[in-house]
PDB file of C-alpha atoms and ligand atoms in Angstrom:
ATOM      1  CA  MET E   1     -25.609  23.234 -49.694  1.00  0.00           C
ATOM      2  CA  ALA E   2     -28.079  21.084 -51.018  1.00  0.00           C
ATOM      3  CA  GLU E   3     -31.198  21.905 -49.966  1.00  0.00           C
ATOM      4  CA  VAL E   4     -33.069  20.425 -47.065  1.00  0.00           C
ATOM      5  CA  ASP E   5     -36.662  19.589 -46.948  1.00  0.00           C
ATOM      6  CA  VAL E   6     -37.865  21.701 -43.348  1.00  0.00           C
ATOM      7  CA  ASP E   7     -41.238  19.859 -41.872  1.00  0.00           C
ATOM      8  CA  SER E   8     -43.165  22.556 -40.324  1.00  0.00           C
ATOM      9  CA  GLY E   9     -41.964  21.585 -36.807  1.00  0.00           C
ATOM     10  CA  GLY E  10     -37.950  23.498 -37.963  1.00  0.00           C
ATOM     11  CA  ILE E  11     -37.158  26.146 -35.253  1.00  0.00           C
ATOM     12  CA  ILE E  12     -34.058  26.924 -37.445  1.00  0.00           C
ATOM     13  CA  ARG E  13     -34.342  30.260 -39.857  1.00  0.00           C
ATOM     14  CA  VAL E  14     -31.632  32.021 -41.607  1.00  0.00           C
ATOM     15  CA  MET E  15     -30.849  35.582 -39.670  1.00  0.00           C
ATOM     16  CA  PRO E  16     -32.073  38.408 -41.243  1.00  0.00           C
ATOM     17  CA  GLU E  17     -29.025  40.455 -42.779  1.00  0.00           C
ATOM     18  CA  VAL E  18     -29.733  43.541 -40.666  1.00  0.00           C
ATOM     19  CA  LEU E  19     -29.805  41.483 -37.326  1.00  0.00           C
ATOM     20  CA  ALA E  20     -26.730  39.271 -38.469  1.00  0.00           C
ATOM     21  CA  ASN E  21     -24.217  42.110 -39.232  1.00  0.00           C
ATOM     22  CA  LYS E  22     -24.997  43.187 -36.214  1.00  0.00           C
ATOM     23  CA  ILE E  23     -24.093  40.186 -33.897  1.00  0.00           C
ATOM     24  CA  ALA E  24     -20.928  40.082 -35.836  1.00  0.00           C
ATOM     25  CA  ALA E  25     -20.312  43.351 -35.440  1.00  0.00           C
ATOM     26  CA  GLY E  26     -19.081  42.636 -31.868  1.00  0.00           C
ATOM     27  CA  GLU E  27     -16.012  40.643 -33.073  1.00  0.00           C
ATOM     28  CA  VAL E  28     -15.064  43.981 -35.098  1.00  0.00           C
ATOM     29  CA  VAL E  29     -15.842  46.595 -33.170  1.00  0.00           C
ATOM     30  CA  GLN E  30     -15.285  46.209 -29.520  1.00  0.00           C
ATOM     31  CA  ARG E  31     -14.990  50.318 -28.535  1.00  0.00           C
ATOM     32  CA  PRO E  32     -14.061  53.550 -29.679  1.00  0.00           C
ATOM     33  CA  SER E  33     -10.745  52.369 -30.673  1.00  0.00           C
ATOM     34  CA  SER E  34     -11.717  49.386 -32.967  1.00  0.00           C
ATOM     35  CA  VAL E  35     -13.373  51.767 -35.233  1.00  0.00           C
ATOM     36  CA  VAL E  36     -10.548  54.335 -35.188  1.00  0.00           C
ATOM     37  CA  LYS E  37      -8.083  51.461 -35.751  1.00  0.00           C
ATOM     38  CA  GLU E  38     -10.729  50.054 -38.496  1.00  0.00           C
ATOM     39  CA  LEU E  39     -10.370  53.492 -40.663  1.00  0.00           C
ATOM     40  CA  THR E  40      -7.057  54.167 -40.234  1.00  0.00           C
ATOM     41  CA  GLU E  41      -6.310  50.896 -41.769  1.00  0.00           C
ATOM     42  CA  ASN E  42      -8.600  51.835 -44.443  1.00  0.00           C
ATOM     43  CA  ALA E  43      -7.005  55.381 -45.158  1.00  0.00           C
ATOM     44  CA  LEU E  44      -3.661  53.627 -45.018  1.00  0.00           C
ATOM     45  CA  ASP E  45      -4.877  50.832 -47.676  1.00  0.00           C
ATOM     46  CA  ALA E  46      -5.649  53.464 -49.607  1.00  0.00           C
ATOM     47  CA  GLY E  47      -2.801  54.932 -49.902  1.00  0.00           C
ATOM     48  CA  ALA E  48      -3.211  58.657 -47.628  1.00  0.00           C
ATOM     49  CA  SER E  49      -0.235  60.510 -46.915  1.00  0.00           C
ATOM     50  CA  SER E  50      -2.155  62.489 -44.030  1.00  0.00           C
ATOM     51  CA  ILE E  51      -4.715  61.076 -41.920  1.00  0.00           C
ATOM     52  CA  ASN E  52      -6.399  62.739 -39.891  1.00  0.00           C
ATOM     53  CA  VAL E  53      -8.591  61.671 -36.591  1.00  0.00           C
ATOM     54  CA  VAL E  54     -11.290  63.814 -35.128  1.00  0.00           C
ATOM     55  CA  THR E  55     -13.193  62.269 -32.104  1.00  0.00           C
ATOM     56  CA  LYS E  56     -15.447  63.799 -29.507  1.00  0.00           C
ATOM     57  CA  ALA E  57     -16.359  62.516 -25.761  1.00  0.00           C
ATOM     58  CA  ALA E  58     -14.224  59.630 -25.952  1.00  0.00           C
ATOM     59  CA  GLY E  59     -15.198  58.433 -29.325  1.00  0.00           C
ATOM     60  CA  LYS E  60     -18.801  57.668 -28.038  1.00  0.00           C
ATOM     61  CA  GLU E  61     -20.019  60.937 -29.974  1.00  0.00           C
ATOM     62  CA  LEU E  62     -18.083  61.134 -32.965  1.00  0.00           C
ATOM     63  CA  ILE E  63     -15.305  59.603 -34.421  1.00  0.00           C
ATOM     64  CA  GLN E  64     -14.162  60.376 -37.861  1.00  0.00           C
ATOM     65  CA  VAL E  65     -10.888  59.849 -40.389  1.00  0.00           C
ATOM     66  CA  VAL E  66     -10.016  61.639 -42.805  1.00  0.00           C
ATOM     67  CA  ASP E  67      -8.240  60.783 -45.657  1.00  0.00           C
ATOM     68  CA  ASP E  68      -6.373  61.857 -48.738  1.00  0.00           C
ATOM     69  CA  GLY E  69      -6.347  58.249 -50.468  1.00  0.00           C
ATOM     70  CA  SER E  70      -7.345  56.827 -53.716  1.00  0.00           C
ATOM     71  CA  GLY E  71     -11.356  57.570 -52.997  1.00  0.00           C
ATOM     72  CA  MET E  72     -13.740  55.378 -54.120  1.00  0.00           C
ATOM     73  CA  SER E  73     -16.269  55.510 -57.145  1.00  0.00           C
ATOM     74  CA  GLU E  74     -19.918  56.294 -56.317  1.00  0.00           C
ATOM     75  CA  ARG E  75     -20.188  52.370 -56.750  1.00  0.00           C
ATOM     76  CA  ASP E  76     -17.906  51.582 -54.719  1.00  0.00           C
ATOM     77  CA  ALA E  77     -18.863  53.771 -51.553  1.00  0.00           C
ATOM     78  CA  VAL E  78     -21.906  51.665 -51.430  1.00  0.00           C
ATOM     79  CA  MET E  79     -20.921  48.904 -51.993  1.00  0.00           C
ATOM     80  CA  SER E  80     -18.060  49.013 -49.171  1.00  0.00           C
ATOM     81  CA  PHE E  81     -20.714  48.741 -46.642  1.00  0.00           C
ATOM     82  CA  GLN E  82     -21.813  45.417 -47.629  1.00  0.00           C
ATOM     83  CA  ARG E  83     -20.398  42.488 -45.225  1.00  0.00           C
ATOM     84  CA  HIS E  84     -17.555  40.674 -47.200  1.00  0.00           C
ATOM     85  CA  ALA E  85     -17.120  43.297 -50.064  1.00  0.00           C
ATOM     86  CA  THR E  86     -13.259  44.248 -50.469  1.00  0.00           C
ATOM     87  CA  SER E  87     -11.232  45.490 -53.305  1.00  0.00           C
ATOM     88  CA  LYS E  88      -8.524  43.607 -51.827  1.00  0.00           C
ATOM     89  CA  ILE E  89      -8.567  40.425 -52.391  1.00  0.00           C
ATOM     90  CA  LYS E  90     -10.418  38.133 -55.760  1.00  0.00           C
ATOM     91  CA  SER E  91      -9.427  34.724 -54.990  1.00  0.00           C
ATOM     92  CA  ILE E  92      -7.624  32.381 -52.373  1.00  0.00           C
ATOM     93  CA  ASP E  93      -4.180  32.625 -54.095  1.00  0.00           C
ATOM     94  CA  ASP E  94      -4.347  36.588 -53.144  1.00  0.00           C
ATOM     95  CA  LEU E  95      -4.121  35.296 -49.409  1.00  0.00           C
ATOM     96  CA  GLU E  96      -0.691  34.277 -49.989  1.00  0.00           C
ATOM     97  CA  ARG E  97       0.430  37.534 -50.737  1.00  0.00           C
ATOM     98  CA  ILE E  98      -1.517  40.217 -48.578  1.00  0.00           C
ATOM     99  CA  ARG E  99       0.266  43.203 -48.651  1.00  0.00           C
ATOM    100  CA  THR E 100      -3.092  45.384 -47.144  1.00  0.00           C
ATOM    101  CA  LEU E 101      -3.571  45.504 -43.091  1.00  0.00           C
ATOM    102  CA  GLY E 102      -8.130  44.804 -44.128  1.00  0.00           C
ATOM    103  CA  PHE E 103      -9.259  42.104 -47.020  1.00  0.00           C
ATOM    104  CA  ARG E 104     -12.118  40.474 -44.997  1.00  0.00           C
ATOM    105  CA  GLY E 105     -14.506  43.196 -46.209  1.00  0.00           C
ATOM    106  CA  GLU E 106     -16.173  42.998 -42.688  1.00  0.00           C
ATOM    107  CA  ALA E 107     -15.339  46.650 -40.879  1.00  0.00           C
ATOM    108  CA  LEU E 108     -17.584  49.166 -42.953  1.00  0.00           C
ATOM    109  CA  ALA E 109     -20.369  46.826 -42.593  1.00  0.00           C
ATOM    110  CA  SER E 110     -19.294  45.947 -38.871  1.00  0.00           C
ATOM    111  CA  ILE E 111     -19.344  49.774 -37.870  1.00  0.00           C
ATOM    112  CA  GLY E 112     -22.385  50.818 -40.180  1.00  0.00           C
ATOM    113  CA  ALA E 113     -24.824  47.826 -38.065  1.00  0.00           C
ATOM    114  CA  VAL E 114     -24.058  49.813 -35.197  1.00  0.00           C
ATOM    115  CA  SER E 115     -23.669  53.409 -35.435  1.00  0.00           C
ATOM    116  CA  ARG E 116     -24.711  56.345 -37.890  1.00  0.00           C
ATOM    117  CA  VAL E 117     -22.112  56.376 -40.393  1.00  0.00           C
ATOM    118  CA  GLU E 118     -21.436  59.340 -42.866  1.00  0.00           C
ATOM    119  CA  LEU E 119     -18.860  58.484 -45.728  1.00  0.00           C
ATOM    120  CA  ARG E 120     -17.898  60.997 -47.851  1.00  0.00           C
ATOM    121  CA  THR E 121     -15.721  60.028 -50.760  1.00  0.00           C
ATOM    122  CA  LYS E 122     -13.873  61.048 -53.905  1.00  0.00           C
ATOM    123  CA  ARG E 123     -11.712  59.776 -56.395  1.00  0.00           C
ATOM    124  CA  ARG E 124      -9.086  62.132 -58.106  1.00  0.00           C
ATOM    125  CA  GLU E 125     -10.513  62.101 -61.511  1.00  0.00           C
ATOM    126  CA  ALA E 126     -14.187  62.183 -60.838  1.00  0.00           C
ATOM    127  CA  GLN E 127     -15.995  65.697 -60.865  1.00  0.00           C
ATOM    128  CA  ALA E 128     -17.777  65.256 -57.797  1.00  0.00           C
ATOM    129  CA  GLY E 129     -17.934  63.067 -54.549  1.00  0.00           C
ATOM    130  CA  THR E 130     -20.397  60.797 -53.388  1.00  0.00           C
ATOM    131  CA  GLU E 131     -21.933  61.011 -49.708  1.00  0.00           C
ATOM    132  CA  VAL E 132     -23.506  57.647 -48.288  1.00  0.00           C
ATOM    133  CA  ARG E 133     -25.252  57.585 -44.942  1.00  0.00           C
ATOM    134  CA  VAL E 134     -25.927  54.137 -43.003  1.00  0.00           C
ATOM    135  CA  ALA E 135     -27.097  53.836 -39.861  1.00  0.00           C
ATOM    136  CA  GLY E 136     -28.169  50.647 -38.242  1.00  0.00           C
ATOM    137  CA  GLY E 137     -26.982  48.434 -41.110  1.00  0.00           C
ATOM    138  CA  THR E 138     -29.349  49.989 -42.883  1.00  0.00           C
ATOM    139  CA  LEU E 139     -28.619  52.503 -46.155  1.00  0.00           C
ATOM    140  CA  GLU E 140     -30.472  55.426 -45.214  1.00  0.00           C
ATOM    141  CA  GLY E 141     -29.352  57.675 -48.320  1.00  0.00           C
ATOM    142  CA  THR E 142     -26.756  58.937 -51.371  1.00  0.00           C
ATOM    143  CA  GLY E 143     -25.810  61.019 -53.738  1.00  0.00           C
ATOM    144  CA  PRO E 144     -23.525  63.981 -54.622  1.00  0.00           C
ATOM    145  CA  CYS E 145     -21.737  66.276 -52.623  1.00  0.00           C
ATOM    146  CA  SER E 146     -18.863  68.271 -52.476  1.00  0.00           C
ATOM    147  CA  VAL E 147     -15.385  67.006 -50.465  1.00  0.00           C
ATOM    148  CA  ASN E 148     -11.676  66.744 -51.270  1.00  0.00           C
ATOM    149  CA  ASP E 149     -10.164  64.106 -52.973  1.00  0.00           C
ATOM    150  CA  GLY E 150      -9.598  60.883 -50.716  1.00  0.00           C
ATOM    151  CA  THR E 151     -12.097  59.451 -48.434  1.00  0.00           C
ATOM    152  CA  SER E 152     -13.981  60.942 -44.770  1.00  0.00           C
ATOM    153  CA  VAL E 153     -16.102  58.361 -42.462  1.00  0.00           C
ATOM    154  CA  ALA E 154     -17.951  60.248 -39.625  1.00  0.00           C
ATOM    155  CA  VAL E 155     -18.871  57.449 -36.982  1.00  0.00           C
ATOM    156  CA  ARG E 156     -21.780  58.838 -35.044  1.00  0.00           C
ATOM    157  CA  ASN E 157     -23.219  57.486 -31.748  1.00  0.00           C
ATOM    158  CA  LEU E 158     -21.418  54.125 -31.643  1.00  0.00           C
ATOM    159  CA  PHE E 159     -23.820  51.339 -30.231  1.00  0.00           C
ATOM    160  CA  TYR E 160     -26.905  53.656 -30.025  1.00  0.00           C
ATOM    161  CA  ASN E 161     -28.585  50.457 -31.330  1.00  0.00           C
ATOM    162  CA  VAL E 162     -27.530  48.159 -28.623  1.00  0.00           C
ATOM    163  CA  PRO E 163     -27.968  49.355 -25.625  1.00  0.00           C
ATOM    164  CA  ALA E 164     -25.920  46.254 -23.699  1.00  0.00           C
ATOM    165  CA  ARG E 165     -22.402  46.960 -25.213  1.00  0.00           C
ATOM    166  CA  ARG E 166     -22.808  51.316 -25.433  1.00  0.00           C
ATOM    167  CA  ASN E 167     -23.064  50.600 -21.587  1.00  0.00           C
ATOM    168  CA  PHE E 168     -20.407  48.397 -21.541  1.00  0.00           C
ATOM    169  CA  LEU E 169     -18.216  50.973 -22.347  1.00  0.00           C
ATOM    170  CA  LYS E 170     -15.298  52.431 -19.896  1.00  0.00           C
ATOM    171  CA  SER E 171     -15.195  55.684 -18.849  1.00  0.00           C
ATOM    172  CA  ALA E 172     -14.428  58.140 -21.451  1.00  0.00           C
ATOM    173  CA  ALA E 173     -10.466  58.376 -19.768  1.00  0.00           C
ATOM    174  CA  THR E 174     -10.182  54.576 -20.674  1.00  0.00           C
ATOM    175  CA  GLU E 175     -11.800  54.752 -23.804  1.00  0.00           C
ATOM    176  CA  LEU E 176      -9.243  57.680 -24.676  1.00  0.00           C
ATOM    177  CA  ARG E 177      -6.193  56.280 -23.786  1.00  0.00           C
ATOM    178  CA  HIS E 178      -7.278  53.233 -26.195  1.00  0.00           C
ATOM    179  CA  ILE E 179      -7.890  55.683 -28.916  1.00  0.00           C
ATOM    180  CA  VAL E 180      -4.564  57.749 -28.402  1.00  0.00           C
ATOM    181  CA  ASP E 181      -2.712  54.028 -27.965  1.00  0.00           C
ATOM    182  CA  THR E 182      -4.137  52.955 -31.371  1.00  0.00           C
ATOM    183  CA  VAL E 183      -3.435  55.912 -33.438  1.00  0.00           C
ATOM    184  CA  ARG E 184       0.348  55.915 -31.431  1.00  0.00           C
ATOM    185  CA  PHE E 185       0.531  52.509 -33.057  1.00  0.00           C
ATOM    186  CA  LEU E 186      -0.533  53.220 -36.108  1.00  0.00           C
ATOM    187  CA  ALA E 187       1.868  56.561 -36.853  1.00  0.00           C
ATOM    188  CA  LEU E 188       4.550  54.617 -35.254  1.00  0.00           C
ATOM    189  CA  ALA E 189       4.215  51.776 -38.233  1.00  0.00           C
ATOM    190  CA  ASN E 190       3.780  54.384 -40.777  1.00  0.00           C
ATOM    191  CA  PRO E 191       6.632  57.574 -40.387  1.00  0.00           C
ATOM    192  CA  ALA E 192       5.746  58.139 -44.071  1.00  0.00           C
ATOM    193  CA  VAL E 193       2.326  59.519 -43.283  1.00  0.00           C
ATOM    194  CA  SER E 194       1.382  62.278 -41.615  1.00  0.00           C
ATOM    195  CA  PHE E 195      -1.001  62.044 -38.668  1.00  0.00           C
ATOM    196  CA  ARG E 196      -3.142  63.922 -36.297  1.00  0.00           C
ATOM    197  CA  LEU E 197      -5.680  63.224 -33.395  1.00  0.00           C
ATOM    198  CA  ILE E 198      -7.996  65.956 -32.373  1.00  0.00           C
ATOM    199  CA  HIS E 199     -10.084  65.389 -29.152  1.00  0.00           C
ATOM    200  CA  ASP E 200     -12.801  67.183 -28.477  1.00  0.00           C
ATOM    201  CA  GLY E 201     -10.748  70.435 -30.232  1.00  0.00           C
ATOM    202  CA  GLY E 202      -7.686  70.365 -28.570  1.00  0.00           C
ATOM    203  CA  GLU E 203      -4.782  68.470 -30.872  1.00  0.00           C
ATOM    204  CA  LEU E 204      -3.278  65.468 -28.839  1.00  0.00           C
ATOM    205  CA  LEU E 205      -0.844  64.257 -31.653  1.00  0.00           C
ATOM    206  CA  HIS E 206       0.525  65.965 -34.517  1.00  0.00           C
ATOM    207  CA  ALA E 207       3.105  63.793 -36.450  1.00  0.00           C
ATOM    208  CA  ALA E 208       4.382  65.072 -39.960  1.00  0.00           C
ATOM    209  CA  ALA E 209       5.215  62.788 -42.824  1.00  0.00           C
ATOM    210  CA  THR E 210       9.442  62.907 -42.672  1.00  0.00           C
ATOM    211  CA  ASP E 211      11.789  61.760 -45.312  1.00  0.00           C
ATOM    212  CA  ASP E 212      14.472  61.635 -43.395  1.00  0.00           C
ATOM    213  CA  PRO E 213      16.348  58.492 -43.473  1.00  0.00           C
ATOM    214  CA  ASP E 214      16.245  57.647 -40.235  1.00  0.00           C
ATOM    215  CA  ALA E 215      11.869  57.484 -39.735  1.00  0.00           C
ATOM    216  CA  ILE E 216      11.080  55.815 -37.254  1.00  0.00           C
ATOM    217  CA  ARG E 217      13.543  57.826 -34.679  1.00  0.00           C
ATOM    218  CA  VAL E 218      12.132  61.322 -35.821  1.00  0.00           C
ATOM    219  CA  ARG E 219       8.330  59.510 -35.198  1.00  0.00           C
ATOM    220  CA  ILE E 220       8.874  58.402 -32.212  1.00  0.00           C
ATOM    221  CA  GLY E 221      10.335  61.777 -31.365  1.00  0.00           C
ATOM    222  CA  GLN E 222       7.159  63.592 -32.505  1.00  0.00           C
ATOM    223  CA  ILE E 223       5.117  61.074 -30.097  1.00  0.00           C
ATOM    224  CA  PHE E 224       6.855  60.962 -27.292  1.00  0.00           C
ATOM    225  CA  GLY E 225       8.946  63.562 -26.840  1.00  0.00           C
ATOM    226  CA  GLU E 226      12.775  64.438 -27.699  1.00  0.00           C
ATOM    227  CA  PRO E 227      14.359  63.506 -24.525  1.00  0.00           C
ATOM    228  CA  VAL E 228      13.221  59.812 -25.566  1.00  0.00           C
ATOM    229  CA  VAL E 229      15.081  59.701 -28.746  1.00  0.00           C
ATOM    230  CA  ASP E 230      18.673  60.619 -26.657  1.00  0.00           C
ATOM    231  CA  ASN E 231      17.860  57.671 -24.714  1.00  0.00           C
ATOM    232  CA  LEU E 232      17.057  54.684 -27.449  1.00  0.00           C
ATOM    233  CA  VAL E 233      19.086  51.532 -27.747  1.00  0.00           C
ATOM    234  CA  VAL E 234      18.909  50.352 -31.428  1.00  0.00           C
ATOM    235  CA  VAL E 235      17.740  46.843 -32.379  1.00  0.00           C
ATOM    236  CA  ASP E 236      18.780  44.848 -35.067  1.00  0.00           C
ATOM    237  CA  GLU E 237      18.695  41.184 -35.131  1.00  0.00           C
ATOM    238  CA  THR E 238      18.692  38.966 -38.541  1.00  0.00           C
ATOM    239  CA  THR E 239      18.646  35.684 -38.304  1.00  0.00           C
ATOM    240  CA  SER E 240      17.912  32.679 -41.031  1.00  0.00           C
ATOM    241  CA  TYR E 241      14.033  33.289 -40.704  1.00  0.00           C
ATOM    242  CA  LEU E 242      13.238  36.746 -38.789  1.00  0.00           C
ATOM    243  CA  THR E 243      14.480  40.312 -39.076  1.00  0.00           C
ATOM    244  CA  ILE E 244      13.507  42.071 -35.621  1.00  0.00           C
ATOM    245  CA  SER E 245      14.552  45.882 -35.978  1.00  0.00           C
ATOM    246  CA  GLY E 246      13.517  48.732 -33.723  1.00  0.00           C
ATOM    247  CA  PHE E 247      14.228  50.705 -30.865  1.00  0.00           C
ATOM    248  CA  VAL E 248      14.465  50.083 -26.514  1.00  0.00           C
ATOM    249  CA  GLY E 249      14.785  52.472 -24.012  1.00  0.00           C
ATOM    250  CA  THR E 250      17.745  52.670 -21.864  1.00  0.00           C
ATOM    251  CA  PRO E 251      17.006  51.255 -18.140  1.00  0.00           C
ATOM    252  CA  GLU E 252      17.164  54.241 -16.708  1.00  0.00           C
ATOM    253  CA  ASN E 253      13.912  55.171 -18.659  1.00  0.00           C
ATOM    254  CA  HIS E 254      11.739  52.008 -17.908  1.00  0.00           C
ATOM    255  CA  ARG E 255       8.281  52.281 -16.806  1.00  0.00           C
ATOM    256  CA  ARG E 256       6.304  49.758 -14.365  1.00  0.00           C
ATOM    257  CA  SER E 257       4.178  49.537 -16.709  1.00  0.00           C
ATOM    258  CA  GLY E 258       3.931  48.033 -20.108  1.00  0.00           C
ATOM    259  CA  THR E 259       1.715  50.514 -21.841  1.00  0.00           C
ATOM    260  CA  ASP E 260       4.482  52.028 -24.045  1.00  0.00           C
ATOM    261  CA  GLN E 261       5.576  48.782 -25.869  1.00  0.00           C
ATOM    262  CA  TYR E 262       4.750  49.002 -29.701  1.00  0.00           C
ATOM    263  CA  LEU E 263       5.174  45.795 -31.110  1.00  0.00           C
ATOM    264  CA  PHE E 264       4.642  45.174 -35.031  1.00  0.00           C
ATOM    265  CA  VAL E 265       4.645  42.133 -37.103  1.00  0.00           C
ATOM    266  CA  ASN E 266       5.177  43.239 -41.038  1.00  0.00           C
ATOM    267  CA  GLY E 267       3.506  46.302 -40.225  1.00  0.00           C
ATOM    268  CA  ARG E 268       0.453  44.660 -37.870  1.00  0.00           C
ATOM    269  CA  ILE E 269      -0.230  45.781 -34.903  1.00  0.00           C
ATOM    270  CA  VAL E 270       0.708  43.374 -32.128  1.00  0.00           C
ATOM    271  CA  ARG E 271      -0.273  43.101 -28.480  1.00  0.00           C
ATOM    272  CA  SER E 272       0.763  40.064 -27.044  1.00  0.00           C
ATOM    273  CA  ARG E 273       1.597  40.134 -22.934  1.00  0.00           C
ATOM    274  CA  TYR E 274       4.231  37.178 -23.821  1.00  0.00           C
ATOM    275  CA  LEU E 275       6.591  39.448 -26.347  1.00  0.00           C
ATOM    276  CA  GLY E 276       6.346  41.904 -24.159  1.00  0.00           C
ATOM    277  CA  HIS E 277       7.462  40.220 -20.925  1.00  0.00           C
ATOM    278  CA  ALA E 278       9.996  39.027 -23.604  1.00  0.00           C
ATOM    279  CA  VAL E 279      11.448  42.289 -23.639  1.00  0.00           C
ATOM    280  CA  ARG E 280      10.888  43.212 -20.323  1.00  0.00           C
ATOM    281  CA  SER E 281      13.318  39.895 -18.731  1.00  0.00           C
ATOM    282  CA  ALA E 282      15.847  40.948 -21.577  1.00  0.00           C
ATOM    283  CA  TYR E 283      16.606  43.490 -19.439  1.00  0.00           C
ATOM    284  CA  GLY E 284      17.607  40.861 -16.925  1.00  0.00           C
ATOM    285  CA  ASN E 285      18.177  42.624 -13.713  1.00  0.00           C
ATOM    286  CA  MET E 286      19.510  45.890 -14.790  1.00  0.00           C
ATOM    287  CA  LEU E 287      15.743  46.772 -14.122  1.00  0.00           C
ATOM    288  CA  PRO E 288      14.795  47.637 -10.447  1.00  0.00           C
TER     289      PRO E 288
HETATM  290  P1  ADP M 301     -11.605  45.416 -45.936  1.00  0.00           P
HETATM  291  O1  ADP M 301     -10.936  46.735 -45.644  1.00  0.00           O
HETATM  292  O2  ADP M 301     -11.244  44.494 -45.295  1.00  0.00           O
HETATM  293  O3  ADP M 301     -11.240  45.635 -47.806  1.00  0.00           O
HETATM  294  P2  ADP M 301     -14.034  47.172 -45.091  1.00  0.00           P
HETATM  295  O4  ADP M 301     -15.298  47.094 -44.802  1.00  0.00           O
HETATM  296  O5  ADP M 301     -12.824  47.774 -44.010  1.00  0.00           O
HETATM  297  O6  ADP M 301     -12.943  45.801 -45.679  1.00  0.00           O
HETATM  298  O7  ADP M 301     -13.719  48.087 -46.386  1.00  0.00           O
HETATM  299  C1  ADP M 301     -14.655  47.697 -47.655  1.00  0.00           C
HETATM  300  C2  ADP M 301     -13.910  48.325 -49.019  1.00  0.00           C
HETATM  301  O8  ADP M 301     -13.904  49.672 -48.743  1.00  0.00           O
HETATM  302  C3  ADP M 301     -12.431  48.523 -49.208  1.00  0.00           C
HETATM  303  O9  ADP M 301     -11.774  47.093 -49.571  1.00  0.00           O
HETATM  304  C4  ADP M 301     -12.628  49.511 -49.664  1.00  0.00           C
HETATM  305  O10 ADP M 301     -12.061  49.582 -51.122  1.00  0.00           O
HETATM  306  C5  ADP M 301     -12.960  50.231 -49.790  1.00  0.00           C
HETATM  307  N1  ADP M 301     -12.619  51.590 -48.327  1.00  0.00           N
HETATM  308  C6  ADP M 301     -12.745  51.890 -47.263  1.00  0.00           C
HETATM  309  N2  ADP M 301     -12.394  52.854 -46.861  1.00  0.00           N
HETATM  310  C7  ADP M 301     -11.677  53.163 -47.699  1.00  0.00           C
HETATM  311  C8  ADP M 301     -11.149  54.534 -47.767  1.00  0.00           C
HETATM  312  N3  ADP M 301     -10.571  55.151 -46.530  1.00  0.00           N
HETATM  313  N4  ADP M 301     -10.642  55.332 -48.881  1.00  0.00           N
HETATM  314  C9  ADP M 301     -10.706  54.181 -50.135  1.00  0.00           C
HETATM  315  N5  ADP M 301     -11.320  52.823 -49.937  1.00  0.00           N
HETATM  316  C10 ADP M 301     -11.832  52.589 -48.800  1.00  0.00           C
HETATM  317 MG1   MG M 302     -11.284  47.679 -43.736  1.00  0.00          MG
END
């Protein structure tokens, strides 16, 4: 952009980076479950085979995601908190063949802007791990640490520096429901990865990785219980421009609310009233 000569009457100024990040964070981080989603997707992108999610007070006190993925070098660990810093795309052409869940390089910057984050990471070939601490968008410290191969990100006191947003959070029960729902979504889409969710010290979900050829069916059983698996109907449809696959329940097992609908497009979570309604209406008058 050409430089503009602003006279002394000008009132427009560029926001300090910390403020800009705090505002931009609103788009990425709506609630604790958004943090769970972003951190877990990063773990998946890092090739993790096992992902543990630990939360306290419905994520208001702590959201921690521990993975056994690639880990990061010391330099990358610090870089990862910068806005638009990503290892996932280099050029505009890469956008055409994106295979990762993230690529905008905004999640860690946003999360770090509105919480206190402690990231510990170690690459398999490295001797020691690296710890990076960020609070309210400011790098607080970095140094060597001992940690297993992979990455652990602990997010504490979400929105501690944005009181309006903190007050806007719903009850613990509601926020926890969103967290469980998010982990279920990601676990269903990735049956080859082992998932565990621990909330306030209790295990809410544990789905071990499976090499069963019918992996998704196994995963559904792990998440919703075996009786649900016994009443599934296979959906498998291929047209010239798309393939739809998955399972639906028999009409006897229907629930009035659509909360147990899990739809994905190429592994990405889709929440769509429209599609949800389409699935329901396909049952016609079989539903009461
Ligand atoms: P994006 O996922 O869009 O690239 P993020 O802000 O979520 O942006 O992450 C920034 C970068 O940090 C990633 O591109 C990746 O290189 C690195 N990173 C983040 N989380 C992990 C993780 N759990 N394991 C390994 N690398 C990670
Ligand atoms: Mg990401």
